[in-house]
Coordinates of C-alpha atoms in Angstrom, one line a residue:
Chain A
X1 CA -7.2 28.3 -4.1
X2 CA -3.8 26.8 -3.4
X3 CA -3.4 23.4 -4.8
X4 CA -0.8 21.0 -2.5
X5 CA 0.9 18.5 -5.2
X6 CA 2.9 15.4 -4.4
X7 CA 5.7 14.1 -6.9
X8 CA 6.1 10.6 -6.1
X9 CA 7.2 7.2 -7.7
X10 CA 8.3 5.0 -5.0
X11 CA 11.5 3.8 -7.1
X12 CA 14.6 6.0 -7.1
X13 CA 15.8 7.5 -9.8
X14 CA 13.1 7.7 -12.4
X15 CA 13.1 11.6 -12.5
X16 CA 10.4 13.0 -9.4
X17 CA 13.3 16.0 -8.9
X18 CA 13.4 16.8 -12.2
X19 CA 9.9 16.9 -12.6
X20 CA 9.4 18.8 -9.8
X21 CA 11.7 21.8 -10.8
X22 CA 10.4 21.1 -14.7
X23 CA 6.4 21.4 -13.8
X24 CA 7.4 24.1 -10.7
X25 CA 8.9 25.9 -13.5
X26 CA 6.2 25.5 -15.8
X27 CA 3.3 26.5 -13.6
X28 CA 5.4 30.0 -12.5
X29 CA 5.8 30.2 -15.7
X30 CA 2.0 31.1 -16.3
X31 CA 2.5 33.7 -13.5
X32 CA 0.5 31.5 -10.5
X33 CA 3.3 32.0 -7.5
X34 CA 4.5 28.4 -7.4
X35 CA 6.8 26.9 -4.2
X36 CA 8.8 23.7 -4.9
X37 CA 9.7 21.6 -1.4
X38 CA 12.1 19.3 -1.6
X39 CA 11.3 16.7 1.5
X40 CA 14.4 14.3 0.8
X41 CA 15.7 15.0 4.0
X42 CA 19.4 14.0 4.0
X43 CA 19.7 13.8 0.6
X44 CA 18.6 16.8 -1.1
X45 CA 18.8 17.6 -4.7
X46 CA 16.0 19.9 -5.8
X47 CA 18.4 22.9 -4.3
X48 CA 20.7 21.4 -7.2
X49 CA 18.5 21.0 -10.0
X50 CA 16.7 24.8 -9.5
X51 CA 20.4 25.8 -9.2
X52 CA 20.3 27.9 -5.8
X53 CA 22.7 25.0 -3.8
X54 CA 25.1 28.0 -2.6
X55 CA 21.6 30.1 -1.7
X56 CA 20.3 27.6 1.3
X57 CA 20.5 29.6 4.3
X58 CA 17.1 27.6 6.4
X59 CA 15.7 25.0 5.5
X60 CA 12.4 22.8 6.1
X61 CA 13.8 21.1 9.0
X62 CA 14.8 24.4 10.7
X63 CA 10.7 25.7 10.1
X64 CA 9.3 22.4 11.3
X65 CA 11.1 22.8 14.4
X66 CA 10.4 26.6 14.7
X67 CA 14.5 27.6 14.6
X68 CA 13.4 29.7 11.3
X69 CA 10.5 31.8 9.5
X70 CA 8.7 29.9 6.4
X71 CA 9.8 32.9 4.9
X72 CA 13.6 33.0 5.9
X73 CA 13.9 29.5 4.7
X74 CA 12.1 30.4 1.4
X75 CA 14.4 30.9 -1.7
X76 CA 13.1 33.0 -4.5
X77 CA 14.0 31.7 -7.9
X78 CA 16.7 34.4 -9.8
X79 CA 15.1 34.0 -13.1
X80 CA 11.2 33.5 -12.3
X81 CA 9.9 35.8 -9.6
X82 CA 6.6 34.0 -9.1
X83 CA 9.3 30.5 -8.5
X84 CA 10.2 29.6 -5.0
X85 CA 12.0 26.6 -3.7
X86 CA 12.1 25.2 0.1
X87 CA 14.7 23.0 0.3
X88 CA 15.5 19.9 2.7
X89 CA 18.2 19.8 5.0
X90 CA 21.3 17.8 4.0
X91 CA 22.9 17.0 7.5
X92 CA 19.4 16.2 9.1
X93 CA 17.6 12.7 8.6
X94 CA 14.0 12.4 7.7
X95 CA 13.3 11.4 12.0
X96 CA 13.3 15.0 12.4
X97 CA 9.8 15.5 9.9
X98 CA 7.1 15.8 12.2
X99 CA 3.6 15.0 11.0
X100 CA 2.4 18.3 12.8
X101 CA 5.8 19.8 11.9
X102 CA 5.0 19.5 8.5
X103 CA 1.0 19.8 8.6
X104 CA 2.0 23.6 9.7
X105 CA 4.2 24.3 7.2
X106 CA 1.5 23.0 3.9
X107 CA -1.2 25.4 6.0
X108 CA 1.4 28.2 5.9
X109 CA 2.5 27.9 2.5
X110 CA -1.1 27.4 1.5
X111 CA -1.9 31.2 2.0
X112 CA 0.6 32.4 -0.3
X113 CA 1.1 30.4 -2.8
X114 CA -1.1 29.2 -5.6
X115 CA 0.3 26.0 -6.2
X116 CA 3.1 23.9 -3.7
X117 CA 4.5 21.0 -5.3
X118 CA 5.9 18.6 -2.9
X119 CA 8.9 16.5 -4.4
X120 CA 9.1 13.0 -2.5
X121 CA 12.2 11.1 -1.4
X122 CA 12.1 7.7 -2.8
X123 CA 10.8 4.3 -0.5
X124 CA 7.4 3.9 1.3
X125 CA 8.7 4.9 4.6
X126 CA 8.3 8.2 6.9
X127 CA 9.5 11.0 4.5
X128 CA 7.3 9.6 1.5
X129 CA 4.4 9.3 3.4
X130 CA 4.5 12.3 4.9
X131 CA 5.3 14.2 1.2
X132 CA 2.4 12.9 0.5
X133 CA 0.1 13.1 3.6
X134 CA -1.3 16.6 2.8
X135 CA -2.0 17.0 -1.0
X136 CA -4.9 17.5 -2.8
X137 CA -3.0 15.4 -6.4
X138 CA -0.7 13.1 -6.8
X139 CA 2.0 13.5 -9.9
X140 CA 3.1 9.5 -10.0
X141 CA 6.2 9.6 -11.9
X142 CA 7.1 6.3 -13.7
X143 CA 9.6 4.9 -16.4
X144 CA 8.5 2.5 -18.7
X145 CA 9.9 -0.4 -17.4
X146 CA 8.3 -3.0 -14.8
X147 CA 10.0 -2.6 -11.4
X148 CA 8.8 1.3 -11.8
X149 CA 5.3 0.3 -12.6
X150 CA 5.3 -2.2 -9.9
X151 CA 6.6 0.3 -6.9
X152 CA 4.2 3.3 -8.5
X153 CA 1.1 0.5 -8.5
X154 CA 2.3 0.5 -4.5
X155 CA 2.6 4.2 -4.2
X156 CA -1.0 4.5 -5.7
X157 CA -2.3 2.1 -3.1
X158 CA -0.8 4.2 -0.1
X159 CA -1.9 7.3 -1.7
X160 CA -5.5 5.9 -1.2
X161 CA -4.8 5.0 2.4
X162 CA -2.3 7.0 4.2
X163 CA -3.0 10.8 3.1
X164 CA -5.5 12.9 4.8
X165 CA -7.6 13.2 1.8
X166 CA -8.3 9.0 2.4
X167 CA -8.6 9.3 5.8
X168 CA -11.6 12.0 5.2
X169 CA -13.3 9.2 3.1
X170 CA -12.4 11.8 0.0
X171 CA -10.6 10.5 -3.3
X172 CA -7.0 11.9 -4.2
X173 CA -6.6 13.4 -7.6
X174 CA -3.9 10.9 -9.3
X175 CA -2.1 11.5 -12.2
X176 CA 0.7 9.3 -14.1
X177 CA 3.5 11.0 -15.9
X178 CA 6.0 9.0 -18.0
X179 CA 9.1 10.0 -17.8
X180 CA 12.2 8.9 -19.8
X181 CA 10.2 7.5 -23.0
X182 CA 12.3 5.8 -25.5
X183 CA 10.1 5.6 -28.5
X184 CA 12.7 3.5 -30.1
X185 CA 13.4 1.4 -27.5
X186 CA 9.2 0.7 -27.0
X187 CA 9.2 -0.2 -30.8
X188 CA 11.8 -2.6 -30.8
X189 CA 9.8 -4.3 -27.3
X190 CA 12.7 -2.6 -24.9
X191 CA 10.4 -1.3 -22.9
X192 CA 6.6 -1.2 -21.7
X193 CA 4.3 0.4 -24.5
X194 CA 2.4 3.5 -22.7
X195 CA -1.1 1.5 -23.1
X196 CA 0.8 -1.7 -21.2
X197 CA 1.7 1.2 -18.2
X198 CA -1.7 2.8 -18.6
X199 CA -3.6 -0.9 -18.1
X200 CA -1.3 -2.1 -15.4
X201 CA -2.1 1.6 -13.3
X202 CA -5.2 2.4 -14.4
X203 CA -5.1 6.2 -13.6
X204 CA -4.9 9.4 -16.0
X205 CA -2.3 10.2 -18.0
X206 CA -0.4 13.6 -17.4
X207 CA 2.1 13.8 -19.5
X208 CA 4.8 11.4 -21.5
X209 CA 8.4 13.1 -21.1
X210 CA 11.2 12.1 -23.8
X211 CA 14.1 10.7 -22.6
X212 CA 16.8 13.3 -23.5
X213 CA 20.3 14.7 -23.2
X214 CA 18.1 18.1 -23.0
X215 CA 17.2 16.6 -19.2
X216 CA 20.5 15.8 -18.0
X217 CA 22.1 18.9 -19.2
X218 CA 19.5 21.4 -17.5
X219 CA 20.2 19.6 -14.4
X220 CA 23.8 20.0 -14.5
X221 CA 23.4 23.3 -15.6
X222 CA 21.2 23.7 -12.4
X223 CA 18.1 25.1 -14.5
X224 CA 14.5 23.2 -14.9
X225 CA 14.1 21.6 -17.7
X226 CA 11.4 24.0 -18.8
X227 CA 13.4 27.1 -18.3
X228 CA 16.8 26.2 -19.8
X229 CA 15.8 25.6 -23.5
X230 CA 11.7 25.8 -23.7
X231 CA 11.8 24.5 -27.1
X232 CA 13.5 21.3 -26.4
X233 CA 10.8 18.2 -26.7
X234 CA 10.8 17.1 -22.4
X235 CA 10.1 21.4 -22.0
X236 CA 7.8 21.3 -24.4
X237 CA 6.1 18.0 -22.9
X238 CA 6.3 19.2 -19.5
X239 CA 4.6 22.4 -20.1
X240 CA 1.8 20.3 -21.7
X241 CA 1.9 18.4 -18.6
X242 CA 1.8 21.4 -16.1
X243 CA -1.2 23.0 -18.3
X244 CA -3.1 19.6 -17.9
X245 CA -2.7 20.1 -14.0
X246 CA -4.0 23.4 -14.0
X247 CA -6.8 21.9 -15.8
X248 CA -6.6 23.1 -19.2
X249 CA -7.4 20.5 -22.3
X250 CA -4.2 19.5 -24.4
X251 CA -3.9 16.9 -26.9
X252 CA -1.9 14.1 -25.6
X253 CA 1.2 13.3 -28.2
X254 CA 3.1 10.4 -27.4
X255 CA 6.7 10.7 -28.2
X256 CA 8.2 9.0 -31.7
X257 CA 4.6 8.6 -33.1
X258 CA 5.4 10.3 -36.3
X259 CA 9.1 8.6 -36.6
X260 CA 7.3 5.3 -36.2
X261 CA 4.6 6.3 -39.5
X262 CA 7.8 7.3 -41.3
X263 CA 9.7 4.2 -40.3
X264 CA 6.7 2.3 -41.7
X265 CA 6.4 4.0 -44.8
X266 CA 10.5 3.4 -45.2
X267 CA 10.0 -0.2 -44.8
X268 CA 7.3 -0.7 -46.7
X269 CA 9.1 0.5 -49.6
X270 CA 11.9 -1.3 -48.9
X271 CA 10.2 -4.3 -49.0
Chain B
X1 CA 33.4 -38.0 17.0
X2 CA 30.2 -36.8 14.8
X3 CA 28.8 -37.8 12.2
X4 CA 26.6 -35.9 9.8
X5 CA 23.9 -37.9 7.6
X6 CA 22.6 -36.6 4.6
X7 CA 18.7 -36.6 4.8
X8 CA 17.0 -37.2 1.6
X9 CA 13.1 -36.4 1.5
X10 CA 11.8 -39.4 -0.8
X11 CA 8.3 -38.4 0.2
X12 CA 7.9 -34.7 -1.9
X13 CA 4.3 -33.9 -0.9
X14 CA 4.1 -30.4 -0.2
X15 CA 2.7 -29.4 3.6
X16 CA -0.3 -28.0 3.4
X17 CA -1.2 -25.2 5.6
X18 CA -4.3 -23.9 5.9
X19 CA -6.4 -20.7 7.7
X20 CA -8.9 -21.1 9.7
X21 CA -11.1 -18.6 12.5
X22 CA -12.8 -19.7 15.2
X23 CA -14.2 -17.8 17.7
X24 CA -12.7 -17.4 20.9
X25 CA -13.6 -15.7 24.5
X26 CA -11.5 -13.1 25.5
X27 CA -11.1 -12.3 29.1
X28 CA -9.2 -9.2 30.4
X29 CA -7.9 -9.3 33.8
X30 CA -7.9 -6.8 35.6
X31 CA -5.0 -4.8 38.3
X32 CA -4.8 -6.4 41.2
X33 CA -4.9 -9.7 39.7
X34 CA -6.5 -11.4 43.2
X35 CA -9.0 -9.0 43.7
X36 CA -9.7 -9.8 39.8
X37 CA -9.7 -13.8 40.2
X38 CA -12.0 -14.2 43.2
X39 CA -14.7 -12.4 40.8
X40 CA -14.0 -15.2 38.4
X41 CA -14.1 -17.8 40.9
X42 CA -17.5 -16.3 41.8
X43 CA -18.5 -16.3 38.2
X44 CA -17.4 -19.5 38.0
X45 CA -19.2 -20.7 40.7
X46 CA -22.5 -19.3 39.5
X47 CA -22.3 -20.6 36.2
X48 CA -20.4 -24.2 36.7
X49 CA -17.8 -25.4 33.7
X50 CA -18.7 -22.1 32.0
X51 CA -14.5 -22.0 31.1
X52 CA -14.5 -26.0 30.7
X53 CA -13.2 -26.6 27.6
X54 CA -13.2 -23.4 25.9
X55 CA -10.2 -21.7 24.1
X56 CA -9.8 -18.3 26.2
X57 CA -7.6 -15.7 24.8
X58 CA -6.4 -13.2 27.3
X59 CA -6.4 -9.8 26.3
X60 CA -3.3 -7.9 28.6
X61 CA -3.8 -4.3 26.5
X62 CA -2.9 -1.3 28.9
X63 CA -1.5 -3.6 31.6
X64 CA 1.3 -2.7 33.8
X65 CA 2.7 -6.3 34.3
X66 CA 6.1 -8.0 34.5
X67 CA 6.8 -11.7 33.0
X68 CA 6.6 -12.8 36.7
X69 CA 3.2 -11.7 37.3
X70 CA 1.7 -13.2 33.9
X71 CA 3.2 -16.6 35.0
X72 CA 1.8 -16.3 38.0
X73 CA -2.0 -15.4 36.6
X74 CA -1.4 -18.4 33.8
X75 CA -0.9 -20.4 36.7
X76 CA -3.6 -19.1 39.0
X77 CA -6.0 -19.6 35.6
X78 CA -4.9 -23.4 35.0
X79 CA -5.9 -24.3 38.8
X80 CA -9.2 -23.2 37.7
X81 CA -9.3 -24.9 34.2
X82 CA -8.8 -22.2 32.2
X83 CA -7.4 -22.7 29.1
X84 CA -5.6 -20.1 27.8
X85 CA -5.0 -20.7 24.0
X86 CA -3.3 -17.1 23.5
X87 CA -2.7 -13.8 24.7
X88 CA -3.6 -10.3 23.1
X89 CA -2.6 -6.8 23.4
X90 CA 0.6 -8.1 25.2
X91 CA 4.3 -6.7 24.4
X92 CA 7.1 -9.4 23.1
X93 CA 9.2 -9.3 25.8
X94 CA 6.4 -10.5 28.4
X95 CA 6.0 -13.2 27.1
X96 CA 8.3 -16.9 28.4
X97 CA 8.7 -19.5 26.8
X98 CA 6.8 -21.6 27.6
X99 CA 3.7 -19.3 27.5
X100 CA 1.1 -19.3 24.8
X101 CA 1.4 -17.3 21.8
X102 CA 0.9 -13.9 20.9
X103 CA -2.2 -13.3 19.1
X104 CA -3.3 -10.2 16.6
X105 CA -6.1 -9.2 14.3
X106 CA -8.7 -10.4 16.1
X107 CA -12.0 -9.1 15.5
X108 CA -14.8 -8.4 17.8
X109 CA -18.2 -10.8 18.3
X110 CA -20.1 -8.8 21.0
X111 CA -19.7 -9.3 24.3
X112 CA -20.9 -12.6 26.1
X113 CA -22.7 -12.8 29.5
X114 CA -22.7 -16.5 30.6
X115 CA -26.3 -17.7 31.9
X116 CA -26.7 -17.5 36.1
X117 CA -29.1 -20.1 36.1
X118 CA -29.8 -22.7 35.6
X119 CA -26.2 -23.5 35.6
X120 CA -25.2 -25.2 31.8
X121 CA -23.7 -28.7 32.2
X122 CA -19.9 -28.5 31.3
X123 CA -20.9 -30.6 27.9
X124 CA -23.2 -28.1 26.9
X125 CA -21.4 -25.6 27.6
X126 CA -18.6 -26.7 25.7
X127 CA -21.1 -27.8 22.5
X128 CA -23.0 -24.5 22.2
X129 CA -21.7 -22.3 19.9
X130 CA -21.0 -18.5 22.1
X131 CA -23.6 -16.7 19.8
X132 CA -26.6 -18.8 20.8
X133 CA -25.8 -17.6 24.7
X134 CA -27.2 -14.0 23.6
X135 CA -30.9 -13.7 25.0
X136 CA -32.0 -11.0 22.7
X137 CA -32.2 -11.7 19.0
X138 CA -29.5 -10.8 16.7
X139 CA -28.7 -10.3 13.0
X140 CA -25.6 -12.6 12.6
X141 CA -23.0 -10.3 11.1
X142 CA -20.8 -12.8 9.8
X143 CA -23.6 -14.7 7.4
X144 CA -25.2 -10.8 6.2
X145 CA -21.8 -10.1 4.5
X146 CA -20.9 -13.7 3.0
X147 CA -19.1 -11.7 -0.2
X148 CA -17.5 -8.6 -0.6
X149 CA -17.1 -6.7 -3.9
X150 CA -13.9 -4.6 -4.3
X151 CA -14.9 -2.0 -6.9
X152 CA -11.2 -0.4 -7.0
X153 CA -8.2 -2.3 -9.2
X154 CA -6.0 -3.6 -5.8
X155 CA -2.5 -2.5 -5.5
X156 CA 0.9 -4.0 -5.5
X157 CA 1.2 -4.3 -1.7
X158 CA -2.7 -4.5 -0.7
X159 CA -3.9 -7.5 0.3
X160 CA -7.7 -8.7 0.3
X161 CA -8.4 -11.0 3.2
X162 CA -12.1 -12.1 3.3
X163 CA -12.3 -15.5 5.4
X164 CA -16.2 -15.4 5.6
X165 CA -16.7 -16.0 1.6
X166 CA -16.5 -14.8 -1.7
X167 CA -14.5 -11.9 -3.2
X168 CA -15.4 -10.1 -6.5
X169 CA -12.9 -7.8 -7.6
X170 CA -14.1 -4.9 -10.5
X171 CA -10.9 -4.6 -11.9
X172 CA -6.9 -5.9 -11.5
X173 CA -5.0 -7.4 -9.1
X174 CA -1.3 -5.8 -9.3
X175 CA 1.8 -8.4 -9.2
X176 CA 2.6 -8.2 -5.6
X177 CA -1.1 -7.7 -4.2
X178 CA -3.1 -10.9 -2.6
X179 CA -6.3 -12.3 -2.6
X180 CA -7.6 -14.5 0.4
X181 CA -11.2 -15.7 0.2
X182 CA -13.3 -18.2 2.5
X183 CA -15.2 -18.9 -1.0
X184 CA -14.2 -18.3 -4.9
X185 CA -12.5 -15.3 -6.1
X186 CA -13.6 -13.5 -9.3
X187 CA -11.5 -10.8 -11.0
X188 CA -12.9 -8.7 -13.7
X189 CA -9.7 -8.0 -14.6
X190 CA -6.3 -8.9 -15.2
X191 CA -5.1 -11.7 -12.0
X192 CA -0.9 -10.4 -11.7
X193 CA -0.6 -11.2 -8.2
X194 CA -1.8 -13.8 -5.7
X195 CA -5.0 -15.7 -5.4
X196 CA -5.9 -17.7 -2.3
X197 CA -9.4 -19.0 -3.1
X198 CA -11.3 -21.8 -0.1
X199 CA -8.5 -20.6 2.7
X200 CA -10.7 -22.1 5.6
X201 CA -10.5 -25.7 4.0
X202 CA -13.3 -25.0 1.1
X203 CA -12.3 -27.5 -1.6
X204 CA -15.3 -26.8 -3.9
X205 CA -13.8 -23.1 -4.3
X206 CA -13.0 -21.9 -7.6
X207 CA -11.1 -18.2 -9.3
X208 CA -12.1 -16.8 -12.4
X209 CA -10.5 -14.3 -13.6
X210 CA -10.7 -12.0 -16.9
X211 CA -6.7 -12.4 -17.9
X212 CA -4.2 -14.9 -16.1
X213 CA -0.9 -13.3 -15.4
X214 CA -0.9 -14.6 -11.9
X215 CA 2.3 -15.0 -9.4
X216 CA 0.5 -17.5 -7.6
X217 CA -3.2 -19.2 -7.4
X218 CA -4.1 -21.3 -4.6
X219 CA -7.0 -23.4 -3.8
X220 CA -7.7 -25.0 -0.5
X221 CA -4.7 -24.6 0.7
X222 CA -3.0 -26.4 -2.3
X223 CA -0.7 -24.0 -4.6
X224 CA 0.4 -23.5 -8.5
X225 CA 3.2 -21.2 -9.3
X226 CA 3.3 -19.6 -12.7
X227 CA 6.3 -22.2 -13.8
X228 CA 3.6 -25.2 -13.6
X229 CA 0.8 -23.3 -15.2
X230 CA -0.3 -23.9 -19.1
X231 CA 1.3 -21.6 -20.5
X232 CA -1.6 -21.4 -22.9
X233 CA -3.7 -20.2 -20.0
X234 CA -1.3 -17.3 -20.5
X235 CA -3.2 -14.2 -20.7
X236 CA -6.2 -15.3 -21.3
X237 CA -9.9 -15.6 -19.5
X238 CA -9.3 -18.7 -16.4
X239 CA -12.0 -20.6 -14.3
X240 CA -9.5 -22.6 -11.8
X241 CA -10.2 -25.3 -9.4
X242 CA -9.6 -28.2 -7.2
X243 CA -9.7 -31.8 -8.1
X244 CA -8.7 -34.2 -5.8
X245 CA -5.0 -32.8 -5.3
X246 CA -4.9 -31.1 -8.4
X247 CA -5.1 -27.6 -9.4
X248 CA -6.8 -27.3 -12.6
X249 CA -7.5 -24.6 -15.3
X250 CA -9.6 -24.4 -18.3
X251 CA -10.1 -21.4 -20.6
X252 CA -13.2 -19.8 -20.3
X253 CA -15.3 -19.1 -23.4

């Protein structure tokens, strides 16, 4: 059965597009057919990031309003067959989302794909809600630091009451992935400690990602994460991540953990 | 020439504000408003001083009316000593002036059919709570549910308002999520946003909470921000409460 997934944080800039693309990549990658929708109307990026920018012909806008076919707006991936990305429009704002508009489209996509992972502009307003209106799970992506926790803690309190899942009286699926993870910097007091993240939300843990150069050079490269080196640690982590969604058991590691035994073994003797 | 004169506050006391709910009648008027007010003047006339008195909120949802008109019914309602304490359900640009405010979030308290006969006298009338009006008997809501328990951590953003009593919360309260209780709030959890414990003037009420982090406690309408709290309190388990005009805190065991 298809699975509708929301990537959402709240705060800008804490990585939902490239967590999209990374975990889109990573779930095609275990051959289930996999559709990535970008719903930052206006501002797109998830055409960037799966590097088919010069491929948009349609785009969501054009389906919600019935000027296109779901599947001439539908851009199959060049180097993962079972990969497909819907992207946003760029000269459109998010006023032209409908919530039927969009309601139709999650329905269509639903009968062809196996899993459609919804990548959500940043704020509370009318594009993030409506991202978010029609999953079945929630991806909350956060950085260790407090103004992300605070604005996903908000998210997680709209994702109980403005999705249809609450409105049925049902409870949506949420899960926290950490993104851009500095063990070094957490060690030295930097930046929140996963445990101080995981008390403050108080939902599941997905995933920690690394923060790496590995990240910021797939995306210029226009690649996922996942699919441009799959043996760098934030591919290796998201693949964890995407095999936790699709309900498999993986040991949790948490970035730096074995550094921070060395380090202590190093200081000891130095002491 | 002007002059302009520095004022100095040499009394610092902070204003208190406080909430409080009462309960109001509502009376929705009805298109064409004459046809509507000789039914209240016959109402009236059955039931004497049945308005006398009484705050009346008027409830203008769904109707098609211009500023002009609603001055017009305000005035038609004062010749009959109608009150009218504020209006509902009404757009912002309707309303002058000199017209009372806009009211929201009100709640509903079952209809109320004012006694034929005998007529009331206009001091009882104005004594008698509304509920005791009802013939049949009735379960009063408001004293069934006089806590709530929340059994979900609340979110930055959510806010808990519960006028009628106590809240218990089983688990946190995010920085940037409130708490308003009638009664004592008790957190089973970490406290990092707001806590407005006794809103409706209830000086005995007290919050406990698990772990103090708080962004703003309050207790009878009197507030601490985190700047004057012990900072041994820091963190750690907290009844709070009232004395006098002072907020207090002691560490629980």
């Amino acid at each position: 059965m298809a699975k509708v997934i929301v990537v959402t944080s709240g705060k800008g800039g804490v990585g939902k597009t490239t967590s999209t693309a990374a975990l889109g990549a990573a779930l095609a990658q275990r051959g289930e057919k996999t559709v990535v929708v970008d719903f930052d109307v206006g501002l797109r990026n998830l055409d960037l990031v799966m590097g088919a920018e010069r491929r948009v012909v349609y785009d969501l806008i054009n389906v919600v309003q019935g000027d296109a076919k779901l599947n001439q707006a539908l851009i199959r991936d060049k180097r993962l067959e079972t990969l497909h990305l819907l992207p946003a429009s760029q000269t459109r704002d998010k006023d032209n989302l409908t919530a039927e508009g969009v309601e139709m489209v999650i329905d269509e996509l639903r009968k062809s794909f196996d899993w459609i992972i919804c990548d959500s502009p940043a704020g509370i307003e009318r594009g993030a809600t409506l991202a978010m209106r029609h999953a079945d799970t929630a991806v909350v992506v956060t950085n260790p630091e407090v103004s992300s926790v605070r604005d996903s803690d908000r998210i997680i309190g709209l994702l109980d009451a403005k999705t249809k899942k609450a409105e049925n009286g049902e409870r949506m699926e949420k899960h926290l992935l950490l993104t851009r993870y500095d063990p070094n910097r957490a060690e030295r007091g930097d930046m929140l400690k996963v445990d101080d993240v995981l008390e403050i939300l108080s939902i599941p843990l997905l995933g920690i990602i690394p923060e790496s150069m590995d990240v910021l050079r797939a995306s210029n490269l226009g690649a996922p994460v996942t699919l441009n080196d799959a043996a760098c640690a934030p591919a290796l982590a998201y693949r964890d991540a995407a095999r936790r969604l699709a309900g498999e058991q993986v040991p949790m590691t948490i970035p730096g953990e074995r550094r921070g035994f060395m380090n202590k073994l190093f200081g000891r003797r130095a002491a | 020439m002007t002059k302009t004169i520095a004022k100095t506050l040499t009394d610092t006391r902070p204003i208190r504000l406080k909430g409080r709910s009462f309960l109001a009648l509502v009376l929705s008027p009805e298109l064409p408003f004459t046809n509507w007010l000789e039914r209240l003047d016959d109402l009236a006339a059955r039931s004497t001083g049945f308005f006398l008195g009484r705050p009346i909120v008027l409830d203008l949802e769904g109707l098609d009316i211009t500023q002009a008109d609603l001055k017009e019914l305000l005035g038609e309602l004062g010749e009959r000593g109608v009150r009218v304490m504020g209006l509902e359900g009404a757009r912002g640009s309707l309303i002058g002036a000199n017209m009372p405010p806009l009211m929201k979030g009100g709640r509903p308290a079952g209809d109320i059919e004012p006694e034929p006969n005998p007529a009331p006298t206009a001091e009882a009338a104005a004594a008698a709570p509304a509920q005791e009006k009802k013939p049949e008997p009735r379960v009063e809501p408001q004293r069934q549910a006089s806590s709530i328990v929340i059994t979900e951590p609340v979110r930055s953003g959510q806010s808990i308002i519960f006028p009628e009593g106590d809240v218990t919360i089983l688990g946190s309260v995010a920085s940037g999520a409130e708490i308003v209780a009638g009664g004592s709030i008790h957190i089973y959890g970490t406290l990092r946003g707001r806590a407005l414990a006794g809103s409706v003037g209830n000086a005995s009420a007290r919050i406990f909470c698990r772990k103090l982090e708080a962004e703003l406690l309050a207790i009878d309408g009197l507030y601490k921000m985190p700047d004057d709290m012990d900072p041994n309190h820091r963190g750690q388990p907290v009844v709070v409460w009232l004395e006098g005009d002072t907020i207090k805190a002691e560490k629980l065991a």
